[in-house]
Short mmCIF file of C-alpha atoms in Angstrom, two decimals:
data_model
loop_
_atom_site.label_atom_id
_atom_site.label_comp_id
_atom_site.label_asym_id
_atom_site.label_seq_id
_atom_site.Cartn_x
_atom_site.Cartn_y
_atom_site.Cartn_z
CA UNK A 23 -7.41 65.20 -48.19
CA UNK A 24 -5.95 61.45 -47.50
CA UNK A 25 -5.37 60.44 -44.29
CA UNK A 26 -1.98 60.45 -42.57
CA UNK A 27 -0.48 57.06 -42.97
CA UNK A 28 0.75 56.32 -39.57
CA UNK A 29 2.99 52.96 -38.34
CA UNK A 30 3.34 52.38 -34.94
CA UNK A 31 6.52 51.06 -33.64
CA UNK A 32 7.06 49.93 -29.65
CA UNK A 33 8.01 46.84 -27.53
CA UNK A 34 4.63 47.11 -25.34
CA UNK A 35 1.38 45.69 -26.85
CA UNK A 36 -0.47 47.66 -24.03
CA UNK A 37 0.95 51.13 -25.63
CA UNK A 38 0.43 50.35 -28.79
CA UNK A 39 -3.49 49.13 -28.55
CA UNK A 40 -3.99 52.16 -26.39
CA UNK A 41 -1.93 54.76 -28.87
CA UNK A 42 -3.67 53.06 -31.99
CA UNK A 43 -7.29 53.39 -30.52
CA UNK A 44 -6.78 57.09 -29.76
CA UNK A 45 -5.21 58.30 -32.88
CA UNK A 46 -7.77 56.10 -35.10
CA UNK A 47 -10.30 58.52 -33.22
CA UNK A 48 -8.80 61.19 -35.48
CA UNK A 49 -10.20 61.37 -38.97
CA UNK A 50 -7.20 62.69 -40.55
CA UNK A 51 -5.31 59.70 -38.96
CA UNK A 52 -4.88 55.94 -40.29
CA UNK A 53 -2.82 53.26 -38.30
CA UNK A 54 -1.79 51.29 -40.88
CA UNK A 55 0.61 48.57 -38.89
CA UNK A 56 2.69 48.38 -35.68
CA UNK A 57 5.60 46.16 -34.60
CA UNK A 58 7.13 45.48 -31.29
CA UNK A 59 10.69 45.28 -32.25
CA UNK A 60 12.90 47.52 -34.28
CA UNK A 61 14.12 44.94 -37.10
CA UNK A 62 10.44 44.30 -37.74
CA UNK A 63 9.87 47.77 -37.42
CA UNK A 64 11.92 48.37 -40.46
CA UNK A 65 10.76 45.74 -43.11
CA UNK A 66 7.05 46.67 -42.61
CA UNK A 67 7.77 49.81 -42.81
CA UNK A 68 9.84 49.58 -45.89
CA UNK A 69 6.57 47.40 -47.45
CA UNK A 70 4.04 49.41 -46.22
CA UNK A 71 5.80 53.11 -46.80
CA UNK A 72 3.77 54.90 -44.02
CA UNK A 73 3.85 58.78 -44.02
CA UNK A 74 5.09 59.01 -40.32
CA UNK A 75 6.73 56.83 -37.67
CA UNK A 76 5.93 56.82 -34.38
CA UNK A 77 8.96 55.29 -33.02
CA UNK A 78 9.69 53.88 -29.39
CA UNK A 79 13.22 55.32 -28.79
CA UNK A 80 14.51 51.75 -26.73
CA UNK A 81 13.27 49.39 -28.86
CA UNK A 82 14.56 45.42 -28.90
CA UNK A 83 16.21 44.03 -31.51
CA UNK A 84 17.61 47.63 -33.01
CA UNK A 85 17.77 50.78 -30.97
CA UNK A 86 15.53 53.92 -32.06
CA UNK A 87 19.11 55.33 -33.10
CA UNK A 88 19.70 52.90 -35.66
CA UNK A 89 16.16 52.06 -36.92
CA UNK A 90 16.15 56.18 -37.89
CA UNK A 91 19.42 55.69 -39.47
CA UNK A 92 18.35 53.25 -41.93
CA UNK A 93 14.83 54.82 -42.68
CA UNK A 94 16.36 57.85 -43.41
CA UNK A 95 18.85 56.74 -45.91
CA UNK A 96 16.36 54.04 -47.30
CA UNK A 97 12.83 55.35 -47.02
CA UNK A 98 13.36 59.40 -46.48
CA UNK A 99 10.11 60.39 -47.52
CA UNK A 100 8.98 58.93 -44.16
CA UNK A 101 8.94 61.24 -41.36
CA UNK A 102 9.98 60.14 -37.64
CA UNK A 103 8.75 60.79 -34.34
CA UNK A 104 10.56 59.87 -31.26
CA UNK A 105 8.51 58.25 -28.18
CA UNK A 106 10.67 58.39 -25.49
CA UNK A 107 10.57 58.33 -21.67
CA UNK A 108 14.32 60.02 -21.62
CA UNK A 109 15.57 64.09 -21.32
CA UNK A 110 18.78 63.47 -21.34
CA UNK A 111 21.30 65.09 -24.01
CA UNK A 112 22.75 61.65 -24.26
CA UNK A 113 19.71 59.60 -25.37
CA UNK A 114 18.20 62.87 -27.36
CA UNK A 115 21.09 64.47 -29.54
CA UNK A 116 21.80 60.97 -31.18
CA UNK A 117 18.61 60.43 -32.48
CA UNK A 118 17.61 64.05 -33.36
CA UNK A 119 21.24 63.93 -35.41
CA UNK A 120 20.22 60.39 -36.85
CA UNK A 121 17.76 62.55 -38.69
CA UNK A 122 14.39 61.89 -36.29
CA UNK A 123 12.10 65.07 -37.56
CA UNK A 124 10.12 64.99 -34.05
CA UNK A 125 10.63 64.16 -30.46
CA UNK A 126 7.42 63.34 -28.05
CA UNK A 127 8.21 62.54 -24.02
CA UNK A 128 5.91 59.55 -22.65
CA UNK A 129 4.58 61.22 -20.00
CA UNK A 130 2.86 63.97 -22.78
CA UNK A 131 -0.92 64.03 -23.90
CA UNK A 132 -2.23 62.07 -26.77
CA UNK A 133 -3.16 65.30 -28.65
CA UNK A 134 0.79 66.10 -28.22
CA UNK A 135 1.23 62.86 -30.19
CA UNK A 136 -1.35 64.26 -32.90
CA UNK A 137 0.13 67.25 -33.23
CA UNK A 138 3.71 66.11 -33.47
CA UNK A 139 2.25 63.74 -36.57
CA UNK A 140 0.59 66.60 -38.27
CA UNK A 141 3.71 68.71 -37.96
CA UNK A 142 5.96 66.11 -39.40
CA UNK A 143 3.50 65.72 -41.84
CA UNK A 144 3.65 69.19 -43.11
CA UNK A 145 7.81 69.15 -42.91
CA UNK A 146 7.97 71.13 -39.93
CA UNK A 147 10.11 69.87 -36.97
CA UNK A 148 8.22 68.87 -33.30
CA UNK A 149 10.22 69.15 -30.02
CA UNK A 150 8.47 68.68 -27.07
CA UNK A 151 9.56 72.02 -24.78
CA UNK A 152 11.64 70.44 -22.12
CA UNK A 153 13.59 69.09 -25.17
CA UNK A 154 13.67 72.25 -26.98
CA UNK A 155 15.02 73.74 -23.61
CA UNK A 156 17.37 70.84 -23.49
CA UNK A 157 19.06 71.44 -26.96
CA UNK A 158 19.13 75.00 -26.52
CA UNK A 159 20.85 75.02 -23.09
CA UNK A 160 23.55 72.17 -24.73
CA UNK A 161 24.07 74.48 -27.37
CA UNK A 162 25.08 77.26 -25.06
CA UNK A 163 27.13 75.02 -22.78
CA UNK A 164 29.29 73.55 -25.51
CA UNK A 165 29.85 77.09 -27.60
CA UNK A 166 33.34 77.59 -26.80
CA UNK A 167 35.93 75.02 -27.27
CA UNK A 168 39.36 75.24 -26.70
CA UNK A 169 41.06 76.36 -29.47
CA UNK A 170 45.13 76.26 -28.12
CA UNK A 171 46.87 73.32 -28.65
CA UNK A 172 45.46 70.29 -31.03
CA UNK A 173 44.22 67.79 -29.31
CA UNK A 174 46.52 64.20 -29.65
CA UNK A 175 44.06 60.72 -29.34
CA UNK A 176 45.92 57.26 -29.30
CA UNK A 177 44.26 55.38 -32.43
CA UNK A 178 42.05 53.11 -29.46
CA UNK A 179 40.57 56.90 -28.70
CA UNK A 180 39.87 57.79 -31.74
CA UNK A 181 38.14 54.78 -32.56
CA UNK A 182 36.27 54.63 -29.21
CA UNK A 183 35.22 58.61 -30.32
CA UNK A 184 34.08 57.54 -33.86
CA UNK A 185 31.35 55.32 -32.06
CA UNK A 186 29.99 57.10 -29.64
CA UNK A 187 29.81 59.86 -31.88
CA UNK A 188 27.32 57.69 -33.91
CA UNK A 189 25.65 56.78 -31.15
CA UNK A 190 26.69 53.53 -29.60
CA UNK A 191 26.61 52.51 -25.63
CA UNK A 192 29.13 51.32 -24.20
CA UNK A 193 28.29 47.83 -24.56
CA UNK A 194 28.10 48.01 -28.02
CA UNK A 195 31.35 49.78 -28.87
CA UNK A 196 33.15 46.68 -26.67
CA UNK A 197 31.44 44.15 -28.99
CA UNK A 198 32.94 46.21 -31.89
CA UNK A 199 36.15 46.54 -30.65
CA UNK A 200 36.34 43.47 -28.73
CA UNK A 201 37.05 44.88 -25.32
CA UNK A 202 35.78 45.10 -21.95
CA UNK A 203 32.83 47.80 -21.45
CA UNK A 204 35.25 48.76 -18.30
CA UNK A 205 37.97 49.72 -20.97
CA UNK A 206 35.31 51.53 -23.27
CA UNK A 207 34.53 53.60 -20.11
CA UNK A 208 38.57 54.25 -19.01
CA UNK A 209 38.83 55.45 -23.01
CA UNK A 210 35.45 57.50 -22.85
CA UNK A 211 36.89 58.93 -19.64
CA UNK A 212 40.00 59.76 -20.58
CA UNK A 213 38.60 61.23 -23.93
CA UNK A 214 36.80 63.99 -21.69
CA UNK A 215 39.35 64.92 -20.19
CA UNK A 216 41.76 65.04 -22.94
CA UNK A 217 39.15 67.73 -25.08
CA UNK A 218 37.86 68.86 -22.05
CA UNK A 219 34.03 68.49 -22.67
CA UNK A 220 31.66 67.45 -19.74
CA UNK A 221 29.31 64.57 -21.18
CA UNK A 222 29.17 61.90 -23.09
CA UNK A 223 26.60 64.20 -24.87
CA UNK A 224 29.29 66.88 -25.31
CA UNK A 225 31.62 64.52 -26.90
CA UNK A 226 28.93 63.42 -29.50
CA UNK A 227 28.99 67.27 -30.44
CA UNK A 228 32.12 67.73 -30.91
CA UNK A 229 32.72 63.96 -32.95
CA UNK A 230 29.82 65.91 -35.13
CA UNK A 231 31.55 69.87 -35.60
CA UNK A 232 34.81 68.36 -35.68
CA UNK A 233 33.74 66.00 -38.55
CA UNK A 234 35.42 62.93 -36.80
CA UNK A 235 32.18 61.42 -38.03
CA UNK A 236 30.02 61.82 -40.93
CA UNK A 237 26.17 62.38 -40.86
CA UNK A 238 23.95 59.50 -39.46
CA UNK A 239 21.85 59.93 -42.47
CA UNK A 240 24.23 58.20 -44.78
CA UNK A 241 25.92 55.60 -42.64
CA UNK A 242 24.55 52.62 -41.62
#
């Protein structure tokens, strides 16, 4: 059987040397390239069509959001696993909806990392348990919303919505809409209380159910 083509994507040379000389240990493993950046990220791995990602969630230059965005609409074969230091619903449920097929904490063991690739690899999905825990308990929390009286946005909400449903911090939705991050955050507020959700995470679930914005997978 070939070996697993593997590309290593992360903004620390120290991580990657380290992560490349362990899984090159494995026989059934090939690093094949790495980049420190996410636009680089994506034209080698366009060129060099590896059979898994191993992506650093806050990468420079793109986030780990929006480099899985575009691999998955131009390169879907490719399978994507998330490196990330965060738990939080708000860093995790954008990415996993972006279409990442795995999700591996920082602080785990290398032969975490290895199994997550050979999961991918075989189309299976691989959530490291605090995040499984972490989806399943957002799930719960966010199973009943109200149902009364529609909900009315101003046409600045519903905009502000649209973005963070795909993704976008706060800093980037100002740049978009050419406002102050401290208006972003009045809007985001406001938008909270208004469908009476909890999170910023929560209101990326209900953009998603309430189909305020389509699938990451086909947007750019």
């Amino acid at each position: 059987m070939d070996a697993i083509r593997v590309f290593l994507a992360d903004d620390h040379a120290v991580l990657r040397d380290s992560l490349k000389a362990f899984l090159n240990l494995h026989t059934d493993l090939a690093v094949i390239g790495e980049a420190g950046d996410g636009i680089t990220a994506i034209a080698d791995v366009l060129r060099l069509r590896p059979d898994v990602l191993l992506l650093d969630l806050a990468m420079a230059g793109l986030s780990g959001v929006e480099v899985t965005c575009r691999l998955k609409r131009d390169l879907p074969t490719c399978k994507i696993v998330i490196l990330s230091q965060h738990q939080d619903p708000d860093y995790v449920l954008p990415v996993l909806r972006a279409g990442a097929d795995g999700y591996v904490l920082k602080t785990a063991g290398g032969d975490d990392v290895v199994s997550a690739i050979r999961a991918v690899r075989r189309g299976e999905a691989y959530l490291h348990p605090a995040i499984v825990r972490l989806v399943l308990e957002f799930s719960v929390r966010v199973d009943n919303p109200p149902e009364d009286t529609p909900v009315r946005l101003t046409p600045r909400e519903q905009e502000v919505l649209v973005l963070i449903g795909q993704g976008q911090t706060n800093q980037k939705i100002a740049e978009v809409l050419s406002i102050s991050t401290k208006t972003v955050d009045k809007h985001r507020s406001r938008l909270i209380q208004k469908l009476q959700v909890d999170s910023r995470a929560e209101l990326i679930r209900y953009a998603l159910e309430e189909k305020i914005v389509p699938p990451l997978t086909h947007t750019h």
